[in-house]
CSV table of C-alpha atoms and ligand atoms in Angstrom, one decimal:
chain,number,residue,atom,x,y,z
A,278,MET,CA,6.4,-8.9,11.1
A,279,THR,CA,4.5,-11.8,12.4
A,280,ALA,CA,1.8,-12.4,15.0
A,281,LEU,CA,0.3,-9.0,14.8
A,282,LEU,CA,-3.2,-10.2,14.8
A,283,PRO,CA,-5.1,-11.6,17.8
A,284,ALA,CA,-5.9,-15.3,17.7
A,285,PRO,CA,-9.2,-16.0,15.9
A,286,LYS,CA,-12.2,-16.1,18.2
A,287,PRO,CA,-15.9,-16.4,17.3
A,288,VAL,CA,-17.8,-13.1,17.1
A,289,GLN,CA,-21.1,-12.0,15.7
A,290,PRO,CA,-21.0,-10.5,12.2
A,291,LEU,CA,-21.4,-6.8,12.2
A,292,ALA,CA,-24.3,-5.4,10.3
A,293,GLN,CA,-22.1,-2.5,9.0
A,294,PRO,CA,-18.5,-3.2,9.8
A,295,PRO,CA,-16.4,-0.1,10.0
A,296,VAL,CA,-13.6,0.2,7.4
A,297,MET,CA,-10.6,-0.2,9.6
A,298,GLY,CA,-7.4,-0.6,7.7
A,299,ALA,CA,-5.4,-3.2,5.9
A,300,ARG,CA,-5.2,-5.9,8.5
A,301,VAL,CA,-7.3,-9.0,8.4
A,302,PRO,CA,-9.9,-8.1,11.0
A,303,LEU,CA,-12.3,-10.9,10.1
A,304,GLU,CA,-10.4,-13.9,11.2
A,305,ALA,CA,-13.0,-14.7,13.8
A,306,ARG,CA,-15.8,-14.9,11.3
A,307,LEU,CA,-13.6,-16.5,8.7
A,308,ALA,CA,-12.4,-19.2,11.1
A,309,ALA,CA,-16.0,-20.5,11.2
A,310,ARG,CA,-15.9,-21.1,7.5
A,311,ARG,CA,-12.4,-22.4,6.9
A,312,ALA,CA,-11.7,-23.6,3.4
A,313,THR,CA,-11.4,-27.3,3.0
A,314,ARG,CA,-9.9,-27.0,-0.4
A,315,PRO,CA,-6.9,-25.0,-1.8
A,316,LEU,CA,-7.7,-21.4,-2.6
A,317,ARG,CA,-8.1,-20.9,-6.3
A,318,THR,CA,-6.0,-17.8,-7.0
A,319,VAL,CA,-5.6,-15.3,-9.8
A,320,VAL,CA,-3.0,-12.5,-10.0
A,321,LEU,CA,-3.8,-9.3,-11.8
A,322,GLY,CA,-0.6,-7.8,-13.0
A,323,CYS,CA,2.7,-9.6,-13.3
A,324,GLY,CA,5.1,-6.7,-13.4
A,325,VAL,CA,7.5,-5.6,-10.6
A,326,VAL,CA,5.2,-6.5,-7.7
A,327,GLY,CA,2.9,-9.1,-9.2
A,328,GLY,CA,5.9,-11.0,-10.7
A,329,GLY,CA,7.5,-11.0,-7.2
A,330,VAL,CA,4.4,-12.5,-5.6
A,331,ILE,CA,3.9,-15.1,-8.3
A,332,THR,CA,7.3,-16.7,-7.8
A,333,ASN,CA,6.7,-17.0,-4.0
A,334,LEU,CA,3.1,-18.2,-3.8
A,335,PRO,CA,2.8,-20.7,-0.9
A,336,ASP,CA,1.3,-24.2,-1.1
A,337,PRO,CA,-2.4,-23.9,-0.1
A,338,LEU,CA,-3.0,-21.9,-3.3
A,339,ILE,CA,-3.7,-23.0,-6.8
A,340,LEU,CA,-2.7,-20.3,-9.3
A,341,THR,CA,-5.3,-20.6,-12.1
A,342,ALA,CA,-4.7,-17.4,-14.2
A,343,ILE,CA,-2.7,-14.2,-14.5
A,344,LEU,CA,-3.8,-11.0,-16.1
A,345,ALA,CA,-1.4,-8.7,-18.0
A,346,ARG,CA,-1.7,-6.0,-20.6
A,347,THR,CA,0.4,-7.8,-23.1
A,348,SER,CA,0.5,-11.5,-23.8
A,349,ARG,CA,3.3,-13.8,-22.7
A,350,PRO,CA,4.8,-16.9,-24.3
A,351,GLU,CA,3.4,-20.2,-22.9
A,352,GLY,CA,5.5,-21.3,-19.9
A,353,ALA,CA,6.7,-17.8,-19.0
A,354,PHE,CA,4.7,-18.1,-15.8
A,355,PRO,CA,3.3,-21.0,-13.8
A,356,ALA,CA,-0.2,-20.3,-15.0
A,357,PRO,CA,-1.7,-19.0,-18.2
A,358,VAL,CA,-1.4,-15.3,-18.8
A,359,PHE,CA,-4.5,-13.6,-20.3
A,360,THR,CA,-5.0,-10.1,-21.5
A,361,ASP,CA,-8.8,-10.5,-21.1
A,362,ALA,CA,-10.2,-10.1,-17.6
A,363,ASP,CA,-13.2,-12.3,-18.4
A,364,ALA,CA,-10.9,-15.2,-19.1
A,365,VAL,CA,-9.2,-14.7,-15.7
A,366,PHE,CA,-12.4,-14.5,-13.8
A,367,ALA,CA,-13.8,-17.5,-15.7
A,368,SER,CA,-11.4,-19.6,-13.6
A,369,ARG,CA,-13.7,-18.8,-10.6
A,370,PRO,CA,-11.1,-17.6,-8.1
A,371,ASP,CA,-11.5,-17.6,-4.4
A,372,LEU,CA,-8.7,-15.1,-4.1
A,373,VAL,CA,-7.6,-12.2,-6.3
A,374,ILE,CA,-4.1,-10.8,-5.8
A,375,GLU,CA,-4.0,-7.4,-7.5
A,376,ALA,CA,-0.9,-5.6,-8.6
A,377,LEU,CA,-2.0,-3.3,-11.4
A,378,PRO,CA,-1.3,0.3,-11.8
A,379,GLY,CA,-3.9,2.5,-10.0
A,380,GLY,CA,-6.8,3.9,-12.0
A,381,ALA,CA,-10.2,3.0,-13.4
A,382,GLU,CA,-9.1,-0.4,-14.8
A,383,ALA,CA,-7.9,-1.7,-11.4
A,384,GLU,CA,-10.9,-0.1,-9.7
A,385,ALA,CA,-13.3,-2.0,-12.0
A,386,LEU,CA,-11.5,-5.3,-11.5
A,387,LEU,CA,-11.4,-4.9,-7.7
A,388,ALA,CA,-15.1,-4.1,-7.7
A,389,ARG,CA,-15.7,-7.3,-9.8
A,390,ALA,CA,-13.6,-9.4,-7.4
A,391,VAL,CA,-15.6,-8.1,-4.4
A,392,ALA,CA,-18.9,-8.6,-6.3
A,393,GLN,CA,-17.8,-12.2,-6.9
A,394,ARG,CA,-17.1,-12.6,-3.2
A,395,CYS,CA,-13.4,-13.2,-3.6
A,396,HIS,CA,-10.8,-12.5,-1.0
A,397,VAL,CA,-8.6,-9.6,-2.2
A,398,ILE,CA,-5.0,-8.8,-1.5
A,399,SER,CA,-4.0,-5.5,-3.2
A,400,ALA,CA,-0.9,-3.3,-3.4
A,401,ASN,CA,-3.1,-0.5,-4.8
A,402,LYS,CA,-3.2,2.6,-2.6
A,403,ASP,CA,-5.1,4.6,-5.2
A,404,VAL,CA,-8.2,2.3,-5.2
A,405,ALA,CA,-7.9,1.4,-1.5
A,406,ALA,CA,-7.9,5.2,-0.6
A,407,ARG,CA,-10.8,6.2,-2.9
A,408,ARG,CA,-13.1,3.1,-2.5
A,409,PRO,CA,-13.5,2.3,1.2
A,410,ASP,CA,-17.0,1.0,0.2
A,411,LEU,CA,-15.3,-1.9,-1.6
A,412,ILE,CA,-13.4,-2.9,1.5
A,413,ARG,CA,-16.5,-2.5,3.6
A,414,GLU,CA,-18.5,-4.7,1.2
A,415,ALA,CA,-15.9,-7.4,1.1
A,416,ARG,CA,-15.7,-7.6,4.8
A,417,ALA,CA,-19.4,-7.5,5.2
A,418,SER,CA,-19.6,-10.6,3.1
A,419,GLY,CA,-17.0,-12.3,5.3
A,420,ARG,CA,-14.1,-11.9,2.8
A,421,VAL,CA,-10.7,-10.5,3.5
A,422,PHE,CA,-9.6,-7.3,1.7
A,423,ALA,CA,-6.0,-6.6,2.8
A,424,HIS,CA,-3.6,-4.0,1.4
A,425,SER,CA,-0.6,-3.9,3.7
A,426,ALA,CA,1.7,-3.3,0.7
A,427,ALA,CA,-0.2,-0.1,-0.2
A,428,VAL,CA,1.7,1.8,2.5
A,429,GLY,CA,5.4,1.5,3.3
A,430,GLY,CA,6.3,-1.2,0.8
A,431,GLY,CA,8.4,-3.5,3.0
A,432,ALA,CA,8.1,-1.2,6.0
A,433,PRO,CA,5.2,-2.5,8.2
A,434,VAL,CA,3.5,0.9,8.6
A,435,LEU,CA,-0.2,-0.1,8.7
A,436,GLU,CA,0.7,-3.2,10.7
A,437,THR,CA,2.3,-1.0,13.4
A,438,VAL,CA,-0.5,1.5,13.3
A,439,ALA,CA,-3.0,-1.3,13.8
A,440,ARG,CA,-0.9,-2.7,16.7
A,441,LEU,CA,-0.7,0.6,18.5
A,442,SER,CA,-4.4,1.3,18.1
A,443,ALA,CA,-5.3,-2.2,19.3
A,444,SER,CA,-2.9,-1.8,22.3
A,445,GLY,CA,-4.8,1.3,23.5
A,446,ALA,CA,-1.7,3.5,22.9
A,447,GLY,CA,-3.6,5.4,20.2
A,448,ILE,CA,-2.1,7.5,17.5
A,449,ALA,CA,-1.8,11.3,17.9
A,450,ARG,CA,0.5,12.2,15.0
A,451,VAL,CA,2.2,10.5,12.0
A,452,ARG,CA,5.1,12.1,10.2
A,453,GLY,CA,6.9,10.3,7.4
A,454,VAL,CA,8.6,9.7,4.2
A,455,LEU,CA,6.0,7.6,2.5
A,456,ASN,CA,7.0,7.7,-1.1
A,457,GLY,CA,10.1,5.8,-2.1
A,458,THR,CA,10.3,7.2,-5.6
A,459,SER,CA,10.3,10.8,-4.4
A,460,ASN,CA,12.9,10.1,-1.8
A,461,PHE,CA,15.1,8.4,-4.5
A,462,VAL,CA,14.6,11.4,-6.8
A,463,LEU,CA,15.3,14.0,-4.1
A,464,ASP,CA,18.6,12.2,-3.2
A,465,ARG,CA,19.7,12.4,-6.8
A,466,LEU,CA,18.7,16.0,-7.2
A,467,MET,CA,20.8,16.7,-4.2
A,468,ALA,CA,23.7,14.9,-5.9
A,469,GLY,CA,23.3,17.3,-8.8
A,470,GLU,CA,21.3,15.2,-11.2
A,471,SER,CA,18.4,16.7,-13.3
A,472,LEU,CA,14.8,15.8,-12.5
A,473,GLU,CA,14.4,13.9,-15.8
A,474,SER,CA,17.5,11.8,-15.2
A,475,ALA,CA,16.6,11.1,-11.6
A,476,VAL,CA,13.1,9.9,-12.6
A,477,ALA,CA,14.5,7.8,-15.4
A,478,ALA,CA,16.8,6.1,-12.8
A,479,ALA,CA,13.8,5.5,-10.5
A,480,GLN,CA,11.9,3.9,-13.4
A,481,ALA,CA,14.9,1.7,-14.4
A,482,ALA,CA,15.1,0.5,-10.8
A,483,GLY,CA,11.4,-0.5,-10.8
A,484,PHE,CA,10.3,2.1,-8.2
A,485,ALA,CA,8.5,4.7,-10.4
A,486,GLU,CA,5.6,3.9,-12.7
A,487,ALA,CA,5.6,5.0,-16.3
A,488,ASP,CA,3.7,8.1,-15.2
A,489,PRO,CA,5.5,9.3,-12.0
A,490,SER,CA,3.3,12.3,-11.4
A,491,ALA,CA,1.4,10.8,-8.5
A,492,ASP,CA,4.8,10.2,-6.8
A,493,LEU,CA,6.3,13.6,-7.5
A,494,ASP,CA,3.1,15.6,-6.9
A,495,GLY,CA,2.4,14.0,-3.5
A,496,LEU,CA,-0.8,12.2,-4.5
A,497,ASP,CA,0.7,8.8,-3.7
A,498,ALA,CA,1.7,10.0,-0.3
A,499,ALA,CA,-1.7,11.6,0.2
A,500,ASN,CA,-3.4,8.3,-0.6
A,501,LYS,CA,-1.2,6.6,2.0
A,502,LEU,CA,-2.2,9.2,4.6
A,503,VAL,CA,-5.8,8.4,3.9
A,504,LEU,CA,-5.1,4.7,4.6
A,505,ILE,CA,-3.2,5.5,7.8
A,506,ALA,CA,-6.0,7.8,9.0
A,507,ARG,CA,-8.5,5.1,8.4
A,508,GLU,CA,-6.4,2.5,10.2
A,509,ALA,CA,-5.6,4.8,13.1
A,510,TRP,CA,-8.9,6.5,13.7
A,511,GLY,CA,-11.5,4.9,11.4
A,512,VAL,CA,-12.0,8.3,9.6
A,513,SER,CA,-12.6,8.7,5.9
A,514,LEU,CA,-10.4,11.4,4.4
A,515,ASP,CA,-10.7,12.5,0.8
A,516,PRO,CA,-7.2,12.2,-0.9
A,517,ALA,CA,-8.1,15.4,-2.8
A,518,SER,CA,-8.4,17.3,0.5
A,519,VAL,CA,-4.8,16.7,1.4
A,520,THR,CA,-2.6,19.8,0.9
A,521,ARG,CA,0.3,19.0,-1.4
A,522,GLU,CA,3.5,20.4,-2.8
A,523,SER,CA,5.1,19.0,-5.9
A,524,ILE,CA,8.8,18.1,-6.5
A,525,SER,CA,8.2,19.2,-10.1
A,526,HIS,CA,7.7,22.8,-8.8
A,527,LEU,CA,10.8,23.0,-6.6
A,528,PRO,CA,12.6,26.3,-7.3
A,529,SER,CA,15.8,25.8,-9.3
A,530,GLY,CA,18.8,25.7,-6.9
A,531,ALA,CA,16.7,24.4,-4.0
A,532,ALA,CA,18.7,21.1,-3.8
A,533,GLN,CA,22.0,22.9,-3.9
A,534,SER,CA,20.9,25.4,-1.3
A,535,ALA,CA,19.8,22.6,1.0
A,536,ARG,CA,23.1,20.9,0.5
A,537,ARG,CA,25.0,24.1,1.4
A,538,GLN,CA,23.1,24.3,4.7
A,539,SER,CA,23.8,20.6,5.4
A,540,ARG,CA,20.1,19.8,5.1
A,541,ARG,CA,18.3,17.2,3.1
A,542,LEU,CA,15.2,17.7,0.9
A,543,ARG,CA,12.5,15.2,1.8
A,544,GLN,CA,8.8,14.8,0.8
A,545,VAL,CA,7.3,14.9,4.3
A,546,ALA,CA,3.8,13.6,4.9
A,547,LEU,CA,2.0,14.7,8.0
A,548,LEU,CA,-1.2,13.5,9.7
A,549,GLU,CA,-2.4,14.8,13.0
A,550,ARG,CA,-5.5,15.2,15.1
A,551,VAL,CA,-6.2,18.8,16.0
A,552,GLY,CA,-9.2,18.7,18.3
A,553,SER,CA,-11.9,16.9,16.4
A,554,ARG,CA,-10.3,17.6,13.1
A,555,VAL,CA,-7.6,15.7,11.1
A,556,ARG,CA,-4.9,17.7,9.4
A,557,ALA,CA,-3.1,16.1,6.5
A,558,ARG,CA,-0.5,17.5,4.2
A,559,VAL,CA,2.4,16.5,2.0
A,560,ARG,CA,5.2,19.0,1.4
A,561,ILE,CA,8.9,19.3,0.5
A,562,GLU,CA,11.0,20.2,3.5
A,563,ALA,CA,14.7,20.8,4.0
A,564,LEU,CA,15.4,18.8,7.1
A,565,ALA,CA,18.4,18.8,9.5
A,566,GLU,CA,20.6,15.7,9.1
A,567,THR,CA,19.6,14.7,12.7
A,568,ASP,CA,16.0,14.3,11.7
A,569,ALA,CA,15.0,10.6,11.4
A,570,LEU,CA,13.3,11.3,8.1
A,571,ALA,CA,16.5,12.9,6.7
A,572,ARG,CA,18.4,9.7,7.3
A,573,THR,CA,16.1,7.8,4.9
A,574,ARG,CA,18.1,7.1,1.8
A,575,ASP,CA,17.1,6.2,-1.8
A,576,GLU,CA,13.8,4.4,-2.0
A,577,GLY,CA,13.6,4.0,1.8
A,578,ASN,CA,10.4,4.9,3.8
A,579,CYS,CA,10.5,6.1,7.4
A,580,VAL,CA,7.5,6.9,9.6
A,581,VAL,CA,7.5,8.4,13.0
A,582,LEU,CA,4.4,7.4,14.9
A,583,SER,CA,3.6,9.5,18.0
A,584,PRO,CA,1.1,7.6,20.2
A,585,GLU,CA,-1.3,9.4,22.5
A,586,ARG,CA,0.3,7.4,25.3
A,587,GLY,CA,3.8,6.1,25.3
A,588,ALA,CA,7.0,6.7,23.4
A,589,GLN,CA,7.4,7.4,19.7
A,590,VAL,CA,7.7,4.4,17.4
A,591,ILE,CA,9.8,4.7,14.2
A,592,VAL,CA,9.1,2.3,11.3
A,593,ALA,CA,11.6,2.2,8.5
A,594,GLY,CA,12.4,-0.1,5.5
A,595,LYS,CA,12.5,-0.3,1.8
A,596,GLY,CA,9.4,1.5,0.6
A,597,ALA,CA,9.5,0.3,-3.0
A,598,GLY,CA,10.9,-2.4,-5.2
A,599,ARG,CA,9.9,-6.0,-6.0
A,600,ALA,CA,11.2,-7.9,-3.0
A,601,PRO,CA,9.9,-5.7,-0.1
A,602,THR,CA,6.6,-5.0,-1.7
A,603,ALA,CA,5.9,-8.6,-2.7
A,604,ALA,CA,7.0,-9.6,0.9
A,605,SER,CA,4.4,-7.3,2.3
A,606,MET,CA,1.7,-8.8,0.1
A,607,LEU,CA,2.8,-12.3,1.1
A,608,GLY,CA,2.5,-11.3,4.7
A,609,ASP,CA,-1.2,-10.5,4.0
A,610,LEU,CA,-1.4,-13.8,2.2
A,611,HIS,CA,0.0,-15.9,5.1
A,612,ARG,CA,-2.5,-14.1,7.5
A,613,LEU,CA,-5.3,-15.0,5.1
A,614,ILE,CA,-4.2,-18.6,4.9
A,615,ALA,CA,-4.0,-18.9,8.6
A,616,ALA,CA,-7.5,-17.5,8.9
A,617,VAL,CA,-9.3,-19.4,6.2
A,618,CYS,CA,-7.4,-22.6,5.4
A,619,SER,CA,-7.7,-25.8,7.5
B,259,NAP,N1,6.8,-1.0,-7.7
B,259,NAP,C1,6.8,-0.7,-6.4
B,259,NAP,O1,7.9,-0.6,-5.8
B,259,NAP,C2,5.5,-0.7,-5.6
B,259,NAP,C3,5.5,-0.5,-4.2
B,259,NAP,C4,4.3,-0.5,-3.5
B,259,NAP,C5,3.1,-0.5,-4.2
B,259,NAP,N2,3.1,-0.6,-5.6
B,259,NAP,C6,1.8,-0.7,-6.3
B,259,NAP,O2,1.7,-2.0,-6.9
B,259,NAP,C7,1.0,-1.9,-8.1
B,259,NAP,C8,1.8,-2.5,-9.2
B,259,NAP,O3,3.0,-1.8,-9.4
B,259,NAP,P1,4.2,-2.4,-10.3
B,259,NAP,O4,5.4,-1.6,-10.0
B,259,NAP,O5,4.3,-3.9,-10.2
B,259,NAP,O6,3.7,-2.0,-11.8
B,259,NAP,P2,4.2,-2.6,-13.2
B,259,NAP,O7,5.6,-3.2,-13.0
B,259,NAP,O8,4.0,-1.5,-14.2
B,259,NAP,O9,3.2,-3.8,-13.4
B,259,NAP,C9,1.9,-3.6,-13.8
B,259,NAP,C10,1.3,-4.9,-14.3
B,259,NAP,O10,-0.1,-4.6,-14.6
B,259,NAP,C11,-0.3,-5.0,-16.0
B,259,NAP,N3,-1.3,-4.1,-16.5
B,259,NAP,C12,-1.2,-2.8,-16.7
B,259,NAP,N4,-2.3,-2.2,-17.2
B,259,NAP,C13,-3.1,-3.3,-17.5
B,259,NAP,C14,-4.4,-3.4,-18.0
B,259,NAP,N5,-5.0,-2.3,-18.5
B,259,NAP,N6,-4.9,-4.6,-18.1
B,259,NAP,C15,-4.3,-5.7,-17.7
B,259,NAP,N7,-3.0,-5.7,-17.1
B,259,NAP,C16,-2.5,-4.5,-17.0
B,259,NAP,C17,1.0,-4.9,-16.7
B,259,NAP,O11,1.0,-5.8,-17.8
B,259,NAP,P3,2.3,-5.9,-18.8
B,259,NAP,O12,3.3,-6.6,-18.0
B,259,NAP,O13,1.8,-6.7,-19.9
B,259,NAP,O14,2.7,-4.5,-19.1
B,259,NAP,C18,2.0,-5.4,-15.6
B,259,NAP,O15,2.1,-6.8,-15.6
B,259,NAP,C19,0.7,-0.4,-8.3
B,259,NAP,O16,-0.6,-0.1,-7.8
B,259,NAP,C20,1.7,0.3,-7.4
B,259,NAP,O17,1.3,1.5,-6.9
B,259,NAP,C21,4.3,-0.7,-6.3
């Protein structure tokens, strides 16, 4: 997706900018302070996603350091790999690209990046959902904090929500398959595989993290609903308040029973406005084959956006994996470069 953002124009800085989504809403202010030198860039995490970003970094960036948990031989990557975050931040980055597993470590490093007034591009829905204050702080200091890859992988979900909101169509309801790992696992359960073997296959394919519980238990999808709600309505939901059902607790025989009825099991995430309240839930449903979400295969994501005005919009694509997720981060990167580099 390109050209989703309006052309830069000068505006006054907001005293307390609202936290509105993953896009790069600060071009106007950033345009006034365009960088005259290449952006010094560090990448935190060089696994499935980070590795895909590193091999495709565009020209106006200088990659100064990479952070990993384990050391790498010299020359393995186009910049030195450190296992010590101090060494990475010592290279005084302008931009931090973050592709670490969610959790306290990533949260602390993102807080450090924001405190050091770096631009941030992150794939991390866990931290983005729980720490809107970091995003607010970054934007208040005129920095970009973008996280398109945190929802939808390669499917431009947040981008489309932002476009519908900006167009005045508004968003009334969002219903989607937002977790590629759970979709992949459910497809295999329906083919007769065990949960253990389906999860192992998802891990081998690079979709599932070492601990897949956030995928299976719906927490990952709940975090994504939080980010969509923020983008659509500017509201702050607590991920813990989202009602969830876990694939791990599916009754035995549920997959076979769905198959016999020509239905497909899907982890369905729902977000809707009911009066002044927002309802958010993630549950396992046996969908008719005609349902758009039932047609999502393997690690695919599919989201049906119902605007307040106008026709439904369906966004679908690969929800996980190196290439689509890295491409989404690179989309943020190109928008950042367009906004801040001369
Ligand atoms: N994979 C996907 O399809 C996908 C899709 C959308 C979003 N995401 C998000 O992208 C992020 C990264 O996912 P991934 O699949 O790329 O994970 P991954 O393959 O496990 O890579 C994680 C990277 O982080 C490094 N790392 C882990 N713990 C660390 C620590 N304590 N200190 C320093 N480095 C550490 C690892 O180092 P080593 O290499 O030395 O182990 C590795 O390079 C996650 O937030 C995930 O939710 C992933």
